[in-house]
Short mmCIF file of N, CA, C and O in Angstrom, two decimals:
data_model
loop_
_atom_site.label_atom_id
_atom_site.label_comp_id
_atom_site.label_asym_id
_atom_site.label_seq_id
_atom_site.Cartn_x
_atom_site.Cartn_y
_atom_site.Cartn_z
N MET A 1 109.79 96.74 95.19
CA MET A 1 110.35 96.38 96.47
C MET A 1 111.31 97.47 96.91
O MET A 1 112.13 97.95 96.15
N LYS A 2 111.22 97.87 98.18
CA LYS A 2 112.10 98.88 98.76
C LYS A 2 113.32 98.19 99.36
O LYS A 2 113.24 97.06 99.82
N VAL A 3 114.44 98.89 99.38
CA VAL A 3 115.69 98.32 99.88
C VAL A 3 115.61 98.09 101.40
O VAL A 3 115.13 98.93 102.14
N GLY A 4 116.06 96.92 101.84
CA GLY A 4 116.08 96.58 103.26
C GLY A 4 117.50 96.57 103.78
O GLY A 4 118.46 96.76 103.02
N MET A 5 117.67 96.34 105.07
CA MET A 5 119.00 96.29 105.66
C MET A 5 119.77 95.08 105.12
O MET A 5 119.21 94.00 104.99
N TYR A 6 121.04 95.29 104.84
CA TYR A 6 121.88 94.22 104.29
C TYR A 6 122.22 93.19 105.36
O TYR A 6 122.04 92.00 105.18
N ASN A 7 122.75 93.66 106.49
CA ASN A 7 123.19 92.74 107.54
C ASN A 7 123.26 93.51 108.86
O ASN A 7 124.11 94.38 109.03
N ALA A 8 122.38 93.18 109.80
CA ALA A 8 122.31 93.89 111.08
C ALA A 8 123.55 93.65 111.95
O ALA A 8 123.76 94.35 112.92
N GLY A 9 124.38 92.68 111.60
CA GLY A 9 125.57 92.39 112.39
C GLY A 9 126.85 92.97 111.81
O GLY A 9 127.89 92.92 112.44
N ALA A 10 126.78 93.52 110.60
CA ALA A 10 127.99 94.04 109.94
C ALA A 10 128.47 95.33 110.59
O ALA A 10 127.71 96.27 110.76
N CYS A 11 129.76 95.36 110.97
CA CYS A 11 130.35 96.54 111.58
C CYS A 11 131.15 97.33 110.55
O CYS A 11 131.80 96.76 109.68
N GLY A 12 131.10 98.66 110.67
CA GLY A 12 131.92 99.54 109.85
C GLY A 12 131.44 99.76 108.43
O GLY A 12 132.08 100.45 107.66
N ILE A 13 130.30 99.17 108.06
CA ILE A 13 129.76 99.34 106.71
C ILE A 13 128.48 100.15 106.82
O ILE A 13 127.53 99.73 107.46
N SER A 14 128.45 101.33 106.19
CA SER A 14 127.22 102.11 106.24
C SER A 14 126.17 101.43 105.36
O SER A 14 126.49 100.87 104.32
N GLN A 15 124.94 101.46 105.84
CA GLN A 15 123.83 100.83 105.14
C GLN A 15 122.67 101.82 105.05
O GLN A 15 122.38 102.53 106.00
N THR A 16 122.03 101.84 103.90
CA THR A 16 120.85 102.67 103.70
C THR A 16 119.68 101.75 103.44
O THR A 16 119.77 100.86 102.60
N PHE A 17 118.59 101.96 104.18
CA PHE A 17 117.43 101.10 104.01
C PHE A 17 116.13 101.87 104.20
O PHE A 17 116.09 102.90 104.86
N PHE A 18 115.09 101.35 103.60
CA PHE A 18 113.75 101.94 103.63
C PHE A 18 113.12 101.75 105.00
O PHE A 18 113.17 100.66 105.56
N VAL A 19 112.51 102.82 105.56
CA VAL A 19 111.80 102.69 106.84
C VAL A 19 110.31 102.95 106.74
O VAL A 19 109.56 102.57 107.63
N GLY A 20 109.85 103.59 105.67
CA GLY A 20 108.41 103.80 105.53
C GLY A 20 108.06 104.92 104.56
O GLY A 20 108.95 105.56 103.99
N THR A 21 106.76 105.12 104.39
CA THR A 21 106.24 106.14 103.49
C THR A 21 105.27 107.03 104.24
O THR A 21 104.52 106.56 105.09
N VAL A 22 105.31 108.33 103.94
CA VAL A 22 104.30 109.25 104.45
C VAL A 22 103.44 109.69 103.28
O VAL A 22 103.94 109.89 102.17
N ASN A 23 102.14 109.80 103.53
CA ASN A 23 101.20 110.21 102.49
C ASN A 23 99.92 110.72 103.17
O ASN A 23 99.95 111.04 104.36
N LYS A 24 98.81 110.75 102.44
CA LYS A 24 97.57 111.30 103.02
C LYS A 24 97.04 110.45 104.18
O LYS A 24 96.20 110.91 104.93
N ASN A 25 97.55 109.24 104.36
CA ASN A 25 97.13 108.40 105.49
C ASN A 25 97.95 108.65 106.75
O ASN A 25 97.65 108.08 107.80
N THR A 26 98.97 109.50 106.67
CA THR A 26 99.80 109.81 107.83
C THR A 26 99.02 110.73 108.77
O THR A 26 98.53 111.77 108.36
N ASP A 27 98.92 110.33 110.02
CA ASP A 27 98.14 111.05 111.02
C ASP A 27 98.83 112.37 111.40
O ASP A 27 99.97 112.36 111.86
N ALA A 28 98.13 113.48 111.20
CA ALA A 28 98.70 114.79 111.51
C ALA A 28 98.59 115.14 112.99
O ALA A 28 99.27 116.03 113.47
N THR A 29 97.74 114.43 113.73
CA THR A 29 97.56 114.73 115.14
C THR A 29 98.50 113.93 116.03
O THR A 29 99.27 114.49 116.79
N LYS A 30 98.44 112.61 115.92
CA LYS A 30 99.27 111.74 116.76
C LYS A 30 100.52 111.25 116.05
O LYS A 30 101.47 110.81 116.68
N GLY A 31 100.51 111.25 114.73
CA GLY A 31 101.60 110.68 113.96
C GLY A 31 101.32 109.23 113.62
O GLY A 31 100.39 108.62 114.15
N THR A 32 102.11 108.68 112.72
CA THR A 32 101.95 107.31 112.26
C THR A 32 103.28 106.58 112.42
O THR A 32 104.32 107.11 112.02
N LYS A 33 103.25 105.38 112.99
CA LYS A 33 104.47 104.58 113.13
C LYS A 33 104.92 104.13 111.73
O LYS A 33 104.11 103.65 110.94
N LEU A 34 106.22 104.28 111.46
CA LEU A 34 106.77 103.78 110.20
C LEU A 34 106.99 102.28 110.33
O LEU A 34 107.17 101.76 111.42
N GLN A 35 106.98 101.57 109.19
CA GLN A 35 106.97 100.11 109.17
C GLN A 35 108.25 99.46 109.72
O GLN A 35 108.20 98.41 110.33
N VAL A 36 109.40 100.05 109.46
CA VAL A 36 110.68 99.42 109.80
C VAL A 36 111.35 100.20 110.93
O VAL A 36 111.36 101.43 110.92
N LYS A 37 111.93 99.49 111.89
CA LYS A 37 112.59 100.13 113.03
C LYS A 37 114.07 100.37 112.75
O LYS A 37 114.68 99.64 111.96
N LEU A 38 114.65 101.37 113.44
CA LEU A 38 116.10 101.55 113.42
C LEU A 38 116.71 100.45 114.27
O LEU A 38 116.21 100.15 115.35
N PRO A 39 117.79 99.81 113.80
CA PRO A 39 118.36 98.67 114.52
C PRO A 39 119.21 99.05 115.73
O PRO A 39 119.96 100.01 115.70
N ALA A 40 119.07 98.25 116.79
CA ALA A 40 119.85 98.45 118.01
C ALA A 40 121.34 98.34 117.72
O ALA A 40 121.77 97.58 116.85
N GLY A 41 122.14 99.12 118.46
CA GLY A 41 123.59 99.04 118.34
C GLY A 41 124.19 99.82 117.19
O GLY A 41 125.40 99.80 116.98
N PHE A 42 123.36 100.53 116.43
CA PHE A 42 123.84 101.30 115.29
C PHE A 42 123.91 102.79 115.63
O PHE A 42 123.39 103.23 116.65
N ARG A 43 124.55 103.54 114.77
CA ARG A 43 124.55 105.00 114.85
C ARG A 43 123.87 105.52 113.59
O ARG A 43 124.05 104.98 112.50
N LEU A 44 123.12 106.59 113.75
CA LEU A 44 122.37 107.17 112.64
C LEU A 44 123.22 108.22 111.92
O LEU A 44 123.64 109.20 112.53
N ILE A 45 123.47 107.98 110.64
CA ILE A 45 124.23 108.94 109.85
C ILE A 45 123.29 110.00 109.29
O ILE A 45 123.51 111.20 109.46
N ASP A 46 122.23 109.57 108.61
CA ASP A 46 121.27 110.50 107.99
C ASP A 46 119.89 109.88 107.92
O ASP A 46 119.74 108.65 107.89
N ILE A 47 118.89 110.75 107.85
CA ILE A 47 117.53 110.37 107.44
C ILE A 47 117.35 110.99 106.06
O ILE A 47 117.60 112.19 105.87
N LEU A 48 116.94 110.19 105.10
CA LEU A 48 116.77 110.64 103.72
C LEU A 48 115.27 110.64 103.39
O LEU A 48 114.57 109.68 103.69
N ILE A 49 114.80 111.73 102.79
CA ILE A 49 113.38 111.87 102.47
C ILE A 49 113.27 112.13 100.97
O ILE A 49 113.75 113.14 100.47
N ASP A 50 112.62 111.21 100.28
CA ASP A 50 112.42 111.33 98.84
C ASP A 50 110.97 111.75 98.59
O ASP A 50 110.07 110.92 98.57
N VAL A 51 110.76 113.06 98.43
CA VAL A 51 109.41 113.59 98.19
C VAL A 51 109.08 113.36 96.72
O VAL A 51 109.58 114.04 95.84
N LYS A 52 108.24 112.36 96.47
CA LYS A 52 107.89 111.97 95.10
C LYS A 52 106.78 112.83 94.54
O LYS A 52 106.77 113.17 93.36
N THR A 53 105.79 113.18 95.38
CA THR A 53 104.68 114.04 95.01
C THR A 53 104.53 115.09 96.10
O THR A 53 104.47 114.73 97.28
N ALA A 54 104.50 116.36 95.72
CA ALA A 54 104.45 117.45 96.69
C ALA A 54 103.19 117.39 97.55
O ALA A 54 102.12 116.99 97.08
N PHE A 55 103.33 117.79 98.80
CA PHE A 55 102.22 117.91 99.73
C PHE A 55 101.64 119.32 99.62
O PHE A 55 102.19 120.17 98.93
N ALA A 56 100.55 119.58 100.34
CA ALA A 56 99.93 120.90 100.33
C ALA A 56 100.93 121.96 100.78
O ALA A 56 101.85 121.68 101.55
N SER A 57 100.75 123.17 100.30
CA SER A 57 101.65 124.27 100.61
C SER A 57 101.84 124.43 102.12
O SER A 57 100.89 124.42 102.88
N GLY A 58 103.11 124.56 102.54
CA GLY A 58 103.42 124.78 103.94
C GLY A 58 103.49 123.53 104.79
O GLY A 58 103.78 123.61 105.98
N THR A 59 103.23 122.35 104.22
CA THR A 59 103.25 121.11 105.01
C THR A 59 104.69 120.76 105.38
O THR A 59 105.60 120.82 104.55
N THR A 60 104.88 120.41 106.65
CA THR A 60 106.20 119.98 107.12
C THR A 60 106.08 118.61 107.78
O THR A 60 104.98 118.16 108.10
N LEU A 61 107.23 117.96 107.97
CA LEU A 61 107.28 116.62 108.53
C LEU A 61 108.23 116.57 109.73
O LEU A 61 109.32 117.12 109.68
N ASP A 62 107.78 115.90 110.80
CA ASP A 62 108.62 115.60 111.95
C ASP A 62 108.73 114.08 112.04
O ASP A 62 107.75 113.37 111.81
N ILE A 63 109.91 113.58 112.41
CA ILE A 63 110.11 112.15 112.65
C ILE A 63 110.78 111.99 114.00
O ILE A 63 111.84 112.59 114.24
N SER A 64 110.16 111.22 114.89
CA SER A 64 110.67 111.02 116.24
C SER A 64 110.89 109.54 116.51
O SER A 64 110.21 108.69 115.94
N GLY A 65 111.82 109.24 117.44
CA GLY A 65 112.07 107.87 117.88
C GLY A 65 111.45 107.63 119.23
O GLY A 65 111.23 108.56 120.01
N ASP A 66 111.19 106.36 119.55
CA ASP A 66 110.48 106.01 120.78
C ASP A 66 111.40 105.60 121.93
O ASP A 66 111.03 104.79 122.77
N GLN A 67 112.59 106.18 122.01
CA GLN A 67 113.48 105.87 123.12
C GLN A 67 112.86 106.34 124.44
O GLN A 67 111.87 107.07 124.44
N LYS A 68 113.48 105.93 125.57
CA LYS A 68 112.98 106.35 126.89
C LYS A 68 112.83 107.86 126.95
O LYS A 68 111.87 108.39 127.49
N GLU A 69 113.83 108.58 126.44
CA GLU A 69 113.72 110.02 126.28
C GLU A 69 113.55 110.25 124.79
O GLU A 69 114.47 109.99 124.01
N PRO A 70 112.36 110.71 124.35
CA PRO A 70 112.07 110.85 122.91
C PRO A 70 113.14 111.65 122.16
O PRO A 70 113.65 112.64 122.67
N VAL A 71 113.47 111.17 120.98
CA VAL A 71 114.46 111.82 120.12
C VAL A 71 113.76 112.30 118.86
O VAL A 71 113.04 111.54 118.22
N LYS A 72 113.97 113.56 118.48
CA LYS A 72 113.41 114.07 117.23
C LYS A 72 114.51 114.03 116.18
O LYS A 72 115.52 114.73 116.29
N TYR A 73 114.35 113.15 115.19
CA TYR A 73 115.35 112.98 114.14
C TYR A 73 115.17 113.96 112.99
O TYR A 73 116.14 114.35 112.35
N VAL A 74 113.92 114.32 112.70
CA VAL A 74 113.64 115.29 111.64
C VAL A 74 112.69 116.32 112.22
O VAL A 74 111.69 115.97 112.83
N ASP A 75 113.04 117.60 112.05
CA ASP A 75 112.24 118.68 112.60
C ASP A 75 111.81 119.63 111.49
O ASP A 75 112.63 120.30 110.88
N ALA A 76 110.53 119.63 111.19
CA ALA A 76 109.91 120.58 110.25
C ALA A 76 110.54 120.56 108.85
O ALA A 76 110.84 121.60 108.27
N ALA A 77 110.71 119.38 108.28
CA ALA A 77 111.20 119.27 106.89
C ALA A 77 110.09 119.71 105.94
O ALA A 77 108.95 119.25 106.05
N LYS A 78 110.40 120.60 105.03
CA LYS A 78 109.40 121.13 104.10
C LYS A 78 109.06 120.08 103.05
O LYS A 78 109.94 119.55 102.38
N MET A 79 107.76 119.80 102.93
CA MET A 79 107.29 118.72 102.05
C MET A 79 106.46 119.24 100.88
O MET A 79 105.81 118.46 100.20
N ASP A 80 106.46 120.55 100.63
CA ASP A 80 105.56 121.12 99.64
C ASP A 80 106.16 121.26 98.23
O ASP A 80 105.65 121.98 97.39
N ALA A 81 107.25 120.54 97.97
CA ALA A 81 107.84 120.50 96.62
C ALA A 81 108.52 119.15 96.42
O ALA A 81 109.02 118.56 97.38
N VAL A 82 108.52 118.66 95.19
CA VAL A 82 109.23 117.42 94.88
C VAL A 82 110.71 117.69 95.12
O VAL A 82 111.27 118.66 94.60
N ASP A 83 111.34 116.86 95.95
CA ASP A 83 112.71 117.13 96.36
C ASP A 83 113.31 115.87 96.99
O ASP A 83 112.59 114.92 97.30
N PHE A 84 114.61 115.89 97.20
CA PHE A 84 115.30 114.84 97.96
C PHE A 84 116.00 115.54 99.10
O PHE A 84 116.88 116.36 98.88
N LEU A 85 115.57 115.24 100.33
CA LEU A 85 116.09 115.92 101.51
C LEU A 85 117.00 114.99 102.30
O LEU A 85 116.69 113.81 102.46
N GLU A 86 118.08 115.54 102.82
CA GLU A 86 118.99 114.76 103.65
C GLU A 86 119.11 115.47 104.99
O GLU A 86 119.53 116.62 105.06
N LYS A 87 118.71 114.79 106.06
CA LYS A 87 118.74 115.36 107.40
C LYS A 87 119.84 114.67 108.20
O LYS A 87 119.84 113.45 108.35
N ASP A 88 120.77 115.45 108.73
CA ASP A 88 121.92 114.93 109.46
C ASP A 88 121.47 114.18 110.71
O ASP A 88 120.76 114.72 111.56
N GLY A 89 121.89 112.92 110.84
CA GLY A 89 121.56 112.11 112.00
C GLY A 89 122.47 112.35 113.18
O GLY A 89 122.27 111.81 114.26
N LYS A 90 123.51 113.16 112.98
CA LYS A 90 124.45 113.56 114.04
C LYS A 90 125.11 112.37 114.72
O LYS A 90 125.50 112.45 115.88
N TYR A 91 125.20 111.25 114.01
CA TYR A 91 125.85 110.05 114.54
C TYR A 91 125.21 109.60 115.85
O TYR A 91 125.85 109.02 116.71
N ALA A 92 123.92 109.91 116.00
CA ALA A 92 123.20 109.58 117.23
C ALA A 92 123.15 108.08 117.43
O ALA A 92 122.93 107.31 116.49
N SER A 93 123.35 107.65 118.67
CA SER A 93 123.28 106.23 119.00
C SER A 93 121.82 105.78 118.99
O SER A 93 120.96 106.46 119.57
N ILE A 94 121.54 104.67 118.34
CA ILE A 94 120.18 104.13 118.32
C ILE A 94 119.84 103.58 119.70
O ILE A 94 118.72 103.66 120.16
N GLY A 95 120.82 103.01 120.40
CA GLY A 95 120.61 102.49 121.74
C GLY A 95 120.61 100.97 121.77
O GLY A 95 120.98 100.31 120.80
N ASP A 96 120.17 100.41 122.91
CA ASP A 96 120.22 98.96 123.13
C ASP A 96 119.06 98.19 122.53
O ASP A 96 119.09 96.97 122.48
N GLY A 97 118.03 98.87 122.10
CA GLY A 97 116.88 98.20 121.51
C GLY A 97 116.51 98.84 120.19
O GLY A 97 116.85 100.01 119.94
N ASP A 98 115.83 98.09 119.34
CA ASP A 98 115.36 98.65 118.08
C ASP A 98 114.44 99.83 118.38
O ASP A 98 113.72 99.84 119.38
N VAL A 99 114.46 100.84 117.50
CA VAL A 99 113.69 102.06 117.72
C VAL A 99 112.61 102.23 116.66
O VAL A 99 112.91 102.25 115.46
N ALA A 100 111.37 102.32 117.10
CA ALA A 100 110.25 102.60 116.20
C ALA A 100 110.22 104.10 115.92
O ALA A 100 110.42 104.92 116.83
N LEU A 101 109.99 104.46 114.68
CA LEU A 101 109.92 105.86 114.28
C LEU A 101 108.47 106.25 114.07
O LEU A 101 107.67 105.47 113.54
N THR A 102 108.13 107.48 114.45
CA THR A 102 106.80 108.03 114.21
C THR A 102 106.93 109.25 113.32
O THR A 102 107.73 110.15 113.62
N ALA A 103 106.18 109.27 112.23
CA ALA A 103 106.17 110.40 111.31
C ALA A 103 104.89 111.19 111.54
O ALA A 103 103.81 110.61 111.71
N LYS A 104 105.02 112.51 111.55
CA LYS A 104 103.86 113.37 111.80
C LYS A 104 103.91 114.57 110.85
O LYS A 104 104.92 115.27 110.79
N LEU A 105 102.83 114.78 110.11
CA LEU A 105 102.73 115.94 109.22
C LEU A 105 102.16 117.12 110.00
O LEU A 105 101.42 116.93 110.97
N SER A 106 102.50 118.34 109.58
CA SER A 106 102.02 119.54 110.27
C SER A 106 100.53 119.77 110.06
O SER A 106 99.86 120.37 110.89
N THR A 107 100.00 119.30 108.93
CA THR A 107 98.57 119.42 108.64
C THR A 107 98.10 118.15 107.95
O THR A 107 98.89 117.44 107.34
N ALA A 108 96.82 117.87 108.05
CA ALA A 108 96.27 116.68 107.39
C ALA A 108 96.43 116.84 105.89
O ALA A 108 96.17 117.89 105.32
N GLU A 109 96.89 115.78 105.24
CA GLU A 109 97.09 115.79 103.79
C GLU A 109 95.84 115.23 103.11
O GLU A 109 95.41 114.13 103.42
N THR A 110 95.27 116.02 102.22
CA THR A 110 94.09 115.56 101.49
C THR A 110 94.41 115.28 100.03
O THR A 110 93.63 114.67 99.33
N GLY A 111 95.58 115.72 99.58
CA GLY A 111 95.97 115.52 98.19
C GLY A 111 96.73 114.23 97.99
O GLY A 111 96.58 113.28 98.74
N GLU A 112 97.59 114.23 97.00
CA GLU A 112 98.34 113.03 96.64
C GLU A 112 99.79 113.07 97.10
O GLU A 112 100.63 112.37 96.58
N GLY A 113 100.11 113.89 98.08
CA GLY A 113 101.47 113.99 98.59
C GLY A 113 102.01 112.63 99.02
O GLY A 113 101.30 111.85 99.64
N SER A 114 103.27 112.36 98.67
CA SER A 114 103.88 111.08 99.02
C SER A 114 105.40 111.22 99.11
O SER A 114 106.01 111.88 98.26
N ALA A 115 105.97 110.62 100.15
CA ALA A 115 107.43 110.65 100.32
C ALA A 115 107.89 109.35 100.95
O ALA A 115 107.25 108.84 101.88
N ASP A 116 108.98 108.80 100.44
CA ASP A 116 109.60 107.61 101.02
C ASP A 116 110.71 108.06 101.97
O ASP A 116 111.45 109.00 101.67
N ILE A 117 110.82 107.36 103.10
CA ILE A 117 111.81 107.69 104.12
C ILE A 117 112.84 106.56 104.20
O ILE A 117 112.48 105.39 104.25
N TYR A 118 114.11 106.93 104.22
CA TYR A 118 115.21 105.98 104.33
C TYR A 118 116.11 106.38 105.49
O TYR A 118 116.18 107.55 105.86
N ALA A 119 116.79 105.41 106.08
CA ALA A 119 117.78 105.69 107.13
C ALA A 119 119.14 105.20 106.65
O ALA A 119 119.25 104.15 106.03
N LYS A 120 120.16 106.00 106.91
CA LYS A 120 121.54 105.60 106.63
C LYS A 120 122.22 105.43 107.98
O LYS A 120 122.27 106.37 108.78
N VAL A 121 122.68 104.22 108.26
CA VAL A 121 123.22 103.87 109.58
C VAL A 121 124.55 103.15 109.45
O VAL A 121 124.90 102.65 108.37
N VAL A 122 125.28 103.06 110.57
CA VAL A 122 126.51 102.28 110.62
C VAL A 122 126.64 101.69 112.02
O VAL A 122 126.27 102.31 113.00
N ARG A 123 127.13 100.46 112.07
CA ARG A 123 127.42 99.81 113.35
C ARG A 123 128.91 99.93 113.59
O ARG A 123 129.71 99.56 112.74
N LEU A 124 129.29 100.46 114.76
CA LEU A 124 130.70 100.69 115.05
C LEU A 124 131.30 99.69 116.02
O LEU A 124 132.50 99.55 116.12
N GLU A 125 130.45 99.03 116.79
CA GLU A 125 130.94 98.06 117.76
C GLU A 125 129.95 96.90 117.89
O GLU A 125 128.80 97.04 117.51
N VAL A 126 130.40 95.79 118.41
CA VAL A 126 129.52 94.63 118.57
C VAL A 126 129.02 94.57 119.99
O VAL A 126 129.62 95.00 120.91
#
């Protein structure tokens, strides 16, 4: 079981939770929606990427949000080595509605590449 959000109403407590996995089923052309949305009213501290199995050489990952004006949270993260990556969320506001994330690989994955994606967020106001 992957860690979920503790309490969507809690203010001032940073929370880290699982948002999805990228692997050979992740669409390299259009991208794939991740299972869990970023919660409304929060600020994004970091996106964490746990590369459990390396992807093909040169493979990178982009993660975007579906706000009215699209937001790119992760830009060209290198996925070709087992690693733990932390991408600064720049305290970006999630906005008034939950945000669906789309993950997109730079090339189609045919091997066993796999990475779990987590979001670290905090609610500052009600």
